[in-house]
Amino acid sequence: MSNNNLIKGSLQTIILKLLEENEKMYGYEITQRVKELTAGEIKITEGALYPALHKLEAEGLLSTEIQQVDNRVRKYYSLTKDGQKEVTSKMSELQGFVENLQRILTPDLKPGFNI
Amino acid sequence: MRKLSEQELDQVKNAISYKELTSAEILMEIFDHYISHLEDFEESEFEEQLDELEDKFTYAYCHALQAKFLKASKKEIFNLQWTLFKTYFTWPRMLGTVLFLCSFIFFWSTIESKTKGLILVIPLVIVLGLNAWIWVKSYKKVREIKRIVNAKKRIESSYLSNILVQFSLMTSSFNMLILVPKILDVPNFLDSVFFLVASFSLFILYTGYTLTLFEAWRLKTKSALI
């Protein structure tokens, strides 16, 4: 998909935001939720998702929980206290970036423009 | 959403076992991803969807993911240890530690060399017992994953080797304290000032490191396969 490179930089923010809204989620559920929210426009590839989840877990932003589901074991991810703080900072960072990008793309917009 | 048939489940297990993964965490996550995905499709689409998954989760990708996870798990344990170390040493605890160490030095100076040697063996025995306990606990958890996924290779938690290796390194360093003077033929090394300072420093390092590692394991054991 052509927007893959654009998503790469904001993948961690997407994951953190989704986990802020949902108490706990597993890998496949995250890919499906993003697909559902964007009507299939954004597809998170498994190649990027799992390394990102493991990195966030190692940084202490996500905690994990293992649960028996049907006849298999599922790993759920949820936000830690540090993760909850990080969502706010990552969100404002991303919003700031989108606003600045908007100003570059449409220079006619006034500096006070907010998304 | 539907349930996969036994035959379909076997196909999934076979496909995953060909990847020859050894990390129980990665196997568990990939297996769940495969099943969750395939359950969303009709029986007629099973083969096509399984092929699609196989294109994404290639042998190389799975092994790269496994290697990255191993690295991340090491970082996670170290971060946990560091956080525990920082939060452990509050003022009352620092005072308690200093008092304990003073009593230890006094005690150390009053005992005979043979007793000193025997005391040094105690932490080694404790660590050995702890290693065995951690290994058994992890083995029991991983055995279930091995059974579900039908893995042909030996699998273990990515956290396990990291924790056991660290405990072993500390044990080896303690052994070195006794072995090096023996090799260098230092006379009465158990009574020498060098030995007292070295064993004392190593004791502090050893105790602090082992306690934080143990606490990190205790925290992770609630959510990981260790």
mmCIF file of C-alpha atoms in Angstrom:
data_model
loop_
_atom_site.group_PDB
_atom_site.id
_atom_site.type_symbol
_atom_site.label_atom_id
_atom_site.label_comp_id
_atom_site.label_asym_id
_atom_site.label_seq_id
_atom_site.Cartn_x
_atom_site.Cartn_y
_atom_site.Cartn_z
ATOM 1 C CA MET A 1 0.000 0.000 0.000
ATOM 2 C CA SER A 2 1.294 3.467 -0.892
ATOM 3 C CA ASN A 3 0.661 5.039 2.534
ATOM 4 C CA ASN A 4 2.752 2.408 4.351
ATOM 5 C CA ASN A 5 5.669 4.791 4.828
ATOM 6 C CA LEU A 6 3.366 7.442 6.270
ATOM 7 C CA ILE A 7 1.881 4.961 8.752
ATOM 8 C CA LYS A 8 5.285 3.679 9.881
ATOM 9 C CA GLY A 9 6.137 6.873 11.741
ATOM 10 C CA SER A 10 2.828 7.004 13.586
ATOM 11 C CA LEU A 11 2.330 3.293 14.292
ATOM 12 C CA GLN A 12 3.269 3.552 17.965
ATOM 13 C CA THR A 13 0.834 6.438 18.436
ATOM 14 C CA ILE A 14 -1.931 4.456 16.726
ATOM 15 C CA ILE A 15 -1.318 1.459 18.993
ATOM 16 C CA LEU A 16 -1.191 3.566 22.160
ATOM 17 C CA LYS A 17 -4.341 5.479 21.216
ATOM 18 C CA LEU A 18 -6.283 2.291 20.469
ATOM 19 C CA LEU A 19 -5.203 0.802 23.776
ATOM 20 C CA GLU A 20 -6.268 3.949 25.575
ATOM 21 C CA GLU A 21 -9.782 3.498 24.206
ATOM 22 C CA ASN A 22 -9.896 -0.256 24.699
ATOM 23 C CA GLU A 23 -8.789 -1.722 28.000
ATOM 24 C CA LYS A 24 -6.803 -4.557 26.416
ATOM 25 C CA MET A 25 -6.277 -5.829 22.881
ATOM 26 C CA TYR A 26 -4.390 -8.602 21.102
ATOM 27 C CA GLY A 27 -2.311 -8.285 17.931
ATOM 28 C CA TYR A 28 -4.861 -9.439 15.373
ATOM 29 C CA GLU A 29 -7.588 -7.373 17.040
ATOM 30 C CA ILE A 30 -5.491 -4.209 16.599
ATOM 31 C CA THR A 31 -5.069 -4.806 12.853
ATOM 32 C CA GLN A 32 -8.817 -5.394 12.465
ATOM 33 C CA ARG A 33 -9.789 -2.350 14.541
ATOM 34 C CA VAL A 34 -7.604 -0.051 12.415
ATOM 35 C CA LYS A 35 -9.060 -1.564 9.243
ATOM 36 C CA GLU A 36 -12.581 -1.073 10.588
ATOM 37 C CA LEU A 37 -12.032 2.536 11.752
ATOM 38 C CA THR A 38 -10.516 3.594 8.416
ATOM 39 C CA ALA A 39 -12.886 1.556 6.241
ATOM 40 C CA GLY A 40 -9.930 -0.499 5.005
ATOM 41 C CA GLU A 41 -7.910 2.548 3.924
ATOM 42 C CA ILE A 42 -5.182 1.897 6.469
ATOM 43 C CA LYS A 43 -3.935 -1.631 6.905
ATOM 44 C CA ILE A 44 -1.363 -2.274 9.589
ATOM 45 C CA THR A 45 0.965 -4.974 8.395
ATOM 46 C CA GLU A 46 1.886 -7.763 10.776
ATOM 47 C CA GLY A 47 5.504 -7.141 9.788
ATOM 48 C CA ALA A 48 5.404 -3.774 11.530
ATOM 49 C CA LEU A 49 2.815 -4.413 14.241
ATOM 50 C CA TYR A 50 4.464 -7.129 16.329
ATOM 51 C CA PRO A 51 7.956 -5.546 16.504
ATOM 52 C CA ALA A 52 6.261 -2.264 17.529
ATOM 53 C CA LEU A 53 4.226 -4.008 20.248
ATOM 54 C CA HIS A 54 7.301 -5.798 21.586
ATOM 55 C CA LYS A 55 9.300 -2.547 21.589
ATOM 56 C CA LEU A 56 6.574 -0.708 23.523
ATOM 57 C CA GLU A 57 6.409 -3.620 25.973
ATOM 58 C CA ALA A 58 10.199 -3.529 26.484
ATOM 59 C CA GLU A 59 10.054 0.224 27.090
ATOM 60 C CA GLY A 60 7.523 -0.362 29.855
ATOM 61 C CA LEU A 61 4.677 1.443 28.061
ATOM 62 C CA LEU A 62 2.626 -1.725 27.615
ATOM 63 C CA SER A 63 1.941 -4.575 29.977
ATOM 64 C CA THR A 64 0.870 -8.023 28.873
ATOM 65 C CA GLU A 65 -1.505 -10.675 30.080
ATOM 66 C CA ILE A 66 -1.798 -14.257 28.883
ATOM 67 C CA GLN A 67 -5.246 -15.814 28.683
ATOM 68 C CA GLN A 68 -6.565 -19.165 27.579
ATOM 69 C CA VAL A 69 -9.024 -18.608 24.705
ATOM 70 C CA ASP A 70 -10.766 -21.666 23.251
ATOM 71 C CA ASN A 71 -7.961 -24.133 22.715
ATOM 72 C CA ARG A 72 -5.122 -21.652 22.502
ATOM 73 C CA VAL A 73 -3.274 -19.019 24.461
ATOM 74 C CA ARG A 74 -3.669 -15.328 23.692
ATOM 75 C CA LYS A 75 -1.410 -12.433 24.617
ATOM 76 C CA TYR A 76 -3.277 -9.248 25.492
ATOM 77 C CA TYR A 77 -1.635 -5.832 25.607
ATOM 78 C CA SER A 78 -2.725 -2.939 27.812
ATOM 79 C CA LEU A 79 -1.306 0.451 28.773
ATOM 80 C CA THR A 80 0.879 0.874 31.827
ATOM 81 C CA LYS A 81 0.820 4.129 33.826
ATOM 82 C CA ASP A 82 3.813 5.348 31.801
ATOM 83 C CA GLY A 83 1.988 4.290 28.643
ATOM 84 C CA GLN A 84 -1.050 6.376 29.601
ATOM 85 C CA LYS A 85 1.166 9.438 30.002
ATOM 86 C CA GLU A 86 2.900 8.687 26.714
ATOM 87 C CA VAL A 87 -0.423 8.635 24.782
ATOM 88 C CA THR A 88 -1.072 12.296 25.613
ATOM 89 C CA SER A 89 2.416 13.366 24.644
ATOM 90 C CA LYS A 90 2.464 11.290 21.436
ATOM 91 C CA MET A 91 -0.999 12.552 20.437
ATOM 92 C CA SER A 92 -0.091 16.224 20.831
ATOM 93 C CA GLU A 93 3.177 15.582 18.979
ATOM 94 C CA LEU A 94 1.292 13.977 16.083
ATOM 95 C CA GLN A 95 -1.413 16.652 16.035
ATOM 96 C CA GLY A 96 1.255 19.362 15.955
ATOM 97 C CA PHE A 97 2.955 17.613 13.070
ATOM 98 C CA VAL A 98 -0.308 17.270 11.106
ATOM 99 C CA GLU A 99 -1.080 20.981 11.650
ATOM 100 C CA ASN A 100 2.362 21.995 10.416
ATOM 101 C CA LEU A 101 2.076 19.650 7.467
ATOM 102 C CA GLN A 102 -1.284 21.213 6.638
ATOM 103 C CA ARG A 103 0.324 24.669 6.666
ATOM 104 C CA ILE A 104 2.998 23.489 4.236
ATOM 105 C CA LEU A 105 0.469 21.864 1.920
ATOM 106 C CA THR A 106 -1.928 24.823 2.035
ATOM 107 C CA PRO A 107 0.187 27.959 2.693
ATOM 108 C CA ASP A 108 -2.914 30.186 2.465
ATOM 109 C CA LEU A 109 -4.111 28.942 5.836
ATOM 110 C CA LYS A 110 -3.658 31.358 8.719
ATOM 111 C CA PRO A 111 -0.992 30.468 11.353
ATOM 112 C CA GLY A 112 -3.663 30.081 14.055
ATOM 113 C CA PHE A 113 -5.348 27.258 12.107
ATOM 114 C CA ASN A 114 -6.210 24.214 14.148
ATOM 115 C CA ILE A 115 -7.340 20.784 12.931
ATOM 116 C CA MET B 1 -16.660 -16.248 12.697
ATOM 117 C CA ARG B 2 -16.411 -20.020 12.739
ATOM 118 C CA LYS B 3 -14.425 -22.727 14.479
ATOM 119 C CA LEU B 4 -11.685 -24.424 12.480
ATOM 120 C CA SER B 5 -11.964 -28.157 11.876
ATOM 121 C CA GLU B 6 -9.371 -30.561 13.317
ATOM 122 C CA GLN B 7 -7.897 -31.038 9.843
ATOM 123 C CA GLU B 8 -7.563 -27.285 9.325
ATOM 124 C CA LEU B 9 -5.990 -26.891 12.761
ATOM 125 C CA ASP B 10 -3.434 -29.567 11.888
ATOM 126 C CA GLN B 11 -2.594 -27.705 8.678
ATOM 127 C CA VAL B 12 -1.991 -24.525 10.669
ATOM 128 C CA LYS B 13 0.155 -26.358 13.234
ATOM 129 C CA ASN B 14 2.220 -27.934 10.442
ATOM 130 C CA ALA B 15 2.703 -24.611 8.672
ATOM 131 C CA ILE B 16 3.921 -22.995 11.887
ATOM 132 C CA SER B 17 6.153 -25.875 12.944
ATOM 133 C CA TYR B 18 8.045 -25.619 9.613
ATOM 134 C CA LYS B 19 9.250 -22.212 10.785
ATOM 135 C CA GLU B 20 11.343 -23.953 13.467
ATOM 136 C CA LEU B 21 10.760 -21.261 16.065
ATOM 137 C CA THR B 22 12.073 -21.769 19.587
ATOM 138 C CA SER B 23 10.540 -18.796 21.391
ATOM 139 C CA ALA B 24 7.331 -19.824 23.149
ATOM 140 C CA GLU B 25 6.076 -16.214 23.191
ATOM 141 C CA ILE B 26 6.467 -15.762 19.429
ATOM 142 C CA LEU B 27 4.956 -19.171 18.639
ATOM 143 C CA MET B 28 1.968 -18.442 20.856
ATOM 144 C CA GLU B 29 1.371 -15.042 19.269
ATOM 145 C CA ILE B 30 1.741 -16.230 15.653
ATOM 146 C CA PHE B 31 -0.490 -19.240 16.278
ATOM 147 C CA ASP B 32 -3.208 -17.021 17.755
ATOM 148 C CA HIS B 33 -2.877 -14.609 14.821
ATOM 149 C CA TYR B 34 -3.280 -17.423 12.286
ATOM 150 C CA ILE B 35 -6.336 -18.916 14.014
ATOM 151 C CA SER B 36 -8.018 -15.544 14.646
ATOM 152 C CA HIS B 37 -7.540 -14.600 10.987
ATOM 153 C CA LEU B 38 -8.668 -17.930 9.532
ATOM 154 C CA GLU B 39 -11.761 -18.073 11.745
ATOM 155 C CA ASP B 40 -12.996 -14.901 10.021
ATOM 156 C CA PHE B 41 -13.235 -16.687 6.658
ATOM 157 C CA GLU B 42 -15.405 -19.427 5.189
ATOM 158 C CA GLU B 43 -14.139 -22.976 4.802
ATOM 159 C CA SER B 44 -13.853 -22.526 1.028
ATOM 160 C CA GLU B 45 -11.356 -19.679 1.508
ATOM 161 C CA PHE B 46 -9.183 -21.505 4.037
ATOM 162 C CA GLU B 47 -6.360 -22.553 1.693
ATOM 163 C CA GLU B 48 -6.133 -19.138 0.048
ATOM 164 C CA GLN B 49 -6.070 -17.334 3.402
ATOM 165 C CA LEU B 50 -3.510 -19.718 4.856
ATOM 166 C CA ASP B 51 -1.270 -19.058 1.848
ATOM 167 C CA GLU B 52 -1.734 -15.333 2.383
ATOM 168 C CA LEU B 53 -0.645 -15.675 6.012
ATOM 169 C CA GLU B 54 2.324 -17.783 4.963
ATOM 170 C CA ASP B 55 3.391 -15.007 2.576
ATOM 171 C CA LYS B 56 3.360 -12.534 5.482
ATOM 172 C CA PHE B 57 4.833 -14.759 8.189
ATOM 173 C CA THR B 58 7.756 -16.116 6.206
ATOM 174 C CA TYR B 59 10.549 -18.156 7.804
ATOM 175 C CA ALA B 60 12.890 -15.160 7.648
ATOM 176 C CA TYR B 61 10.330 -12.741 9.087
ATOM 177 C CA CYS B 62 9.476 -15.061 11.995
ATOM 178 C CA HIS B 63 13.143 -15.565 12.876
ATOM 179 C CA ALA B 64 13.829 -11.834 12.682
ATOM 180 C CA LEU B 65 10.820 -11.247 14.943
ATOM 181 C CA GLN B 66 12.114 -13.887 17.356
ATOM 182 C CA ALA B 67 15.595 -12.316 17.460
ATOM 183 C CA LYS B 68 14.149 -8.837 18.010
ATOM 184 C CA PHE B 69 11.893 -10.135 20.782
ATOM 185 C CA LEU B 70 14.836 -11.771 22.527
ATOM 186 C CA LYS B 71 16.697 -8.459 22.403
ATOM 187 C CA ALA B 72 13.624 -6.550 23.592
ATOM 188 C CA SER B 73 13.070 -9.002 26.463
ATOM 189 C CA LYS B 74 16.654 -8.446 27.673
ATOM 190 C CA LYS B 75 16.100 -4.701 27.566
ATOM 191 C CA GLU B 76 12.792 -5.072 29.383
ATOM 192 C CA ILE B 77 14.313 -7.109 32.234
ATOM 193 C CA PHE B 78 17.211 -4.658 32.561
ATOM 194 C CA ASN B 79 14.806 -1.651 32.616
ATOM 195 C CA LEU B 80 12.697 -3.393 35.247
ATOM 196 C CA GLN B 81 15.784 -4.113 37.354
ATOM 197 C CA TRP B 82 16.943 -0.506 37.096
ATOM 198 C CA THR B 83 13.493 0.835 38.041
ATOM 199 C CA LEU B 84 13.368 -1.545 41.012
ATOM 200 C CA PHE B 85 16.869 -0.547 42.073
ATOM 201 C CA LYS B 86 15.982 3.162 41.944
ATOM 202 C CA THR B 87 12.752 2.740 43.868
ATOM 203 C CA TYR B 88 14.191 0.275 46.390
ATOM 204 C CA PHE B 89 16.742 2.573 47.946
ATOM 205 C CA THR B 90 14.605 4.936 49.980
ATOM 206 C CA TRP B 91 16.284 6.571 53.031
ATOM 207 C CA PRO B 92 15.091 4.012 55.664
ATOM 208 C CA ARG B 93 16.173 1.150 53.430
ATOM 209 C CA MET B 94 19.556 2.784 52.779
ATOM 210 C CA LEU B 95 20.074 3.132 56.521
ATOM 211 C CA GLY B 96 18.993 -0.475 57.022
ATOM 212 C CA THR B 97 21.413 -1.629 54.317
ATOM 213 C CA VAL B 98 24.326 0.311 55.856
ATOM 214 C CA LEU B 99 23.565 -1.156 59.305
ATOM 215 C CA PHE B 100 23.348 -4.626 57.822
ATOM 216 C CA LEU B 101 26.669 -4.224 56.008
ATOM 217 C CA CYS B 102 28.393 -2.897 59.137
ATOM 218 C CA SER B 103 27.192 -5.920 61.098
ATOM 219 C CA PHE B 104 28.314 -8.133 58.238
ATOM 220 C CA ILE B 105 31.868 -6.674 58.276
ATOM 221 C CA PHE B 106 32.049 -7.116 62.052
ATOM 222 C CA PHE B 107 30.780 -10.677 61.765
ATOM 223 C CA TRP B 108 33.223 -11.411 58.904
ATOM 224 C CA SER B 109 36.221 -10.242 60.928
ATOM 225 C CA THR B 110 35.340 -12.518 63.844
ATOM 226 C CA ILE B 111 34.964 -15.830 62.029
ATOM 227 C CA GLU B 112 37.560 -18.375 60.928
ATOM 228 C CA SER B 113 38.742 -18.799 57.321
ATOM 229 C CA LYS B 114 37.003 -22.151 56.927
ATOM 230 C CA THR B 115 33.679 -20.647 58.015
ATOM 231 C CA LYS B 116 34.215 -17.761 55.552
ATOM 232 C CA GLY B 117 34.645 -20.260 52.741
ATOM 233 C CA LEU B 118 31.485 -22.092 53.785
ATOM 234 C CA ILE B 119 29.470 -18.851 54.018
ATOM 235 C CA LEU B 120 30.436 -18.012 50.448
ATOM 236 C CA VAL B 121 28.847 -21.259 49.304
ATOM 237 C CA ILE B 122 25.400 -20.299 50.731
ATOM 238 C CA PRO B 123 24.503 -17.719 48.029
ATOM 239 C CA LEU B 124 25.631 -20.143 45.331
ATOM 240 C CA VAL B 125 23.328 -22.847 46.669
ATOM 241 C CA ILE B 126 20.425 -20.361 46.936
ATOM 242 C CA VAL B 127 20.951 -19.190 43.343
ATOM 243 C CA LEU B 128 21.181 -22.763 42.099
ATOM 244 C CA GLY B 129 17.889 -23.595 43.830
ATOM 245 C CA LEU B 130 16.304 -20.429 42.485
ATOM 246 C CA ASN B 131 17.447 -21.240 38.940
ATOM 247 C CA ALA B 132 15.913 -24.707 39.203
ATOM 248 C CA TRP B 133 12.653 -23.283 40.563
ATOM 249 C CA ILE B 134 12.389 -20.670 37.761
ATOM 250 C CA TRP B 135 13.206 -23.273 35.118
ATOM 251 C CA VAL B 136 10.530 -25.704 36.392
ATOM 252 C CA LYS B 137 7.868 -22.957 36.584
ATOM 253 C CA SER B 138 8.644 -21.794 33.048
ATOM 254 C CA TYR B 139 8.788 -25.369 31.738
ATOM 255 C CA LYS B 140 5.262 -26.037 33.039
ATOM 256 C CA LYS B 141 3.901 -22.928 31.278
ATOM 257 C CA VAL B 142 5.738 -23.570 28.012
ATOM 258 C CA ARG B 143 4.731 -27.259 27.968
ATOM 259 C CA GLU B 144 1.136 -26.142 27.423
ATOM 260 C CA ILE B 145 2.110 -23.961 24.424
ATOM 261 C CA LYS B 146 4.184 -26.830 22.993
ATOM 262 C CA ARG B 147 1.179 -29.123 23.275
ATOM 263 C CA ILE B 148 -1.231 -26.638 21.658
ATOM 264 C CA VAL B 149 1.080 -25.709 18.772
ATOM 265 C CA ASN B 150 2.423 -29.258 18.429
ATOM 266 C CA ALA B 151 5.970 -27.894 18.150
ATOM 267 C CA LYS B 152 8.562 -30.419 17.046
ATOM 268 C CA LYS B 153 11.577 -28.455 18.265
ATOM 269 C CA ARG B 154 12.418 -27.653 21.875
ATOM 270 C CA ILE B 155 10.800 -24.375 22.794
ATOM 271 C CA GLU B 156 11.313 -22.091 25.769
ATOM 272 C CA SER B 157 10.441 -18.634 26.987
ATOM 273 C CA SER B 158 12.628 -15.868 25.530
ATOM 274 C CA TYR B 159 12.951 -14.406 29.013
ATOM 275 C CA LEU B 160 14.155 -17.658 30.578
ATOM 276 C CA SER B 161 17.655 -17.977 29.099
ATOM 277 C CA ASN B 162 18.279 -14.287 29.758
ATOM 278 C CA ILE B 163 17.391 -14.593 33.440
ATOM 279 C CA LEU B 164 19.200 -17.889 33.998
ATOM 280 C CA VAL B 165 22.335 -16.659 32.200
ATOM 281 C CA GLN B 166 22.418 -13.549 34.376
ATOM 282 C CA PHE B 167 22.069 -15.599 37.557
ATOM 283 C CA SER B 168 24.815 -17.953 36.325
ATOM 284 C CA LEU B 169 27.132 -15.042 35.501
ATOM 285 C CA MET B 170 26.785 -13.742 39.016
ATOM 286 C CA THR B 171 27.442 -17.215 40.410
ATOM 287 C CA SER B 172 30.537 -17.571 38.214
ATOM 288 C CA SER B 173 31.878 -14.204 39.319
ATOM 289 C CA PHE B 174 31.587 -15.342 42.933
ATOM 290 C CA ASN B 175 33.428 -18.542 42.106
ATOM 291 C CA MET B 176 36.190 -16.488 40.476
ATOM 292 C CA LEU B 177 36.793 -14.778 43.785
ATOM 293 C CA ILE B 178 37.883 -18.084 45.256
ATOM 294 C CA LEU B 179 39.432 -19.575 42.124
ATOM 295 C CA VAL B 180 41.693 -16.691 41.047
ATOM 296 C CA PRO B 181 43.708 -16.482 44.320
ATOM 297 C CA LYS B 182 43.963 -20.292 44.255
ATOM 298 C CA ILE B 183 45.313 -20.231 40.685
ATOM 299 C CA LEU B 184 47.712 -17.377 41.521
ATOM 300 C CA ASP B 185 48.735 -19.299 44.623
ATOM 301 C CA VAL B 186 48.046 -16.452 47.040
ATOM 302 C CA PRO B 187 48.849 -17.676 50.582
ATOM 303 C CA ASN B 188 46.049 -17.338 53.200
ATOM 304 C CA PHE B 189 43.943 -15.352 50.769
ATOM 305 C CA LEU B 190 40.798 -15.768 52.905
ATOM 306 C CA ASP B 191 42.422 -13.556 55.572
ATOM 307 C CA SER B 192 43.930 -10.987 53.190
ATOM 308 C CA VAL B 193 42.639 -7.411 53.017
ATOM 309 C CA PHE B 194 42.291 -7.761 49.265
ATOM 310 C CA PHE B 195 39.947 -10.688 49.704
ATOM 311 C CA LEU B 196 37.896 -8.893 52.350
ATOM 312 C CA VAL B 197 37.450 -5.797 50.135
ATOM 313 C CA ALA B 198 36.781 -7.825 46.993
ATOM 314 C CA SER B 199 34.314 -10.195 48.657
ATOM 315 C CA PHE B 200 32.570 -7.295 50.378
ATOM 316 C CA SER B 201 32.206 -5.299 47.116
ATOM 317 C CA LEU B 202 31.091 -8.361 45.232
ATOM 318 C CA PHE B 203 28.664 -9.225 47.996
ATOM 319 C CA ILE B 204 26.942 -5.819 47.668
ATOM 320 C CA LEU B 205 26.893 -6.035 43.865
ATOM 321 C CA TYR B 206 25.764 -9.642 43.943
ATOM 322 C CA THR B 207 22.988 -9.098 46.477
ATOM 323 C CA GLY B 208 21.653 -5.953 44.769
ATOM 324 C CA TYR B 209 21.745 -7.483 41.304
ATOM 325 C CA THR B 210 20.235 -10.802 42.374
ATOM 326 C CA LEU B 211 17.458 -9.168 44.383
ATOM 327 C CA THR B 212 16.427 -6.851 41.532
ATOM 328 C CA LEU B 213 16.654 -9.722 39.038
ATOM 329 C CA PHE B 214 14.509 -11.856 41.319
ATOM 330 C CA GLU B 215 11.966 -9.032 41.714
ATOM 331 C CA ALA B 216 11.941 -8.481 37.923
ATOM 332 C CA TRP B 217 11.260 -12.197 37.435
ATOM 333 C CA ARG B 218 8.513 -12.084 40.079
ATOM 334 C CA LEU B 219 6.817 -9.207 38.229
ATOM 335 C CA LYS B 220 7.170 -10.790 34.797
ATOM 336 C CA THR B 221 6.051 -14.227 35.927
ATOM 337 C CA LYS B 222 2.515 -12.849 36.328
ATOM 338 C CA SER B 223 2.262 -12.003 32.637
ATOM 339 C CA ALA B 224 4.988 -13.929 30.790
ATOM 340 C CA LEU B 225 5.934 -17.551 30.237
ATOM 341 C CA ILE B 226 8.554 -17.558 33.002
#
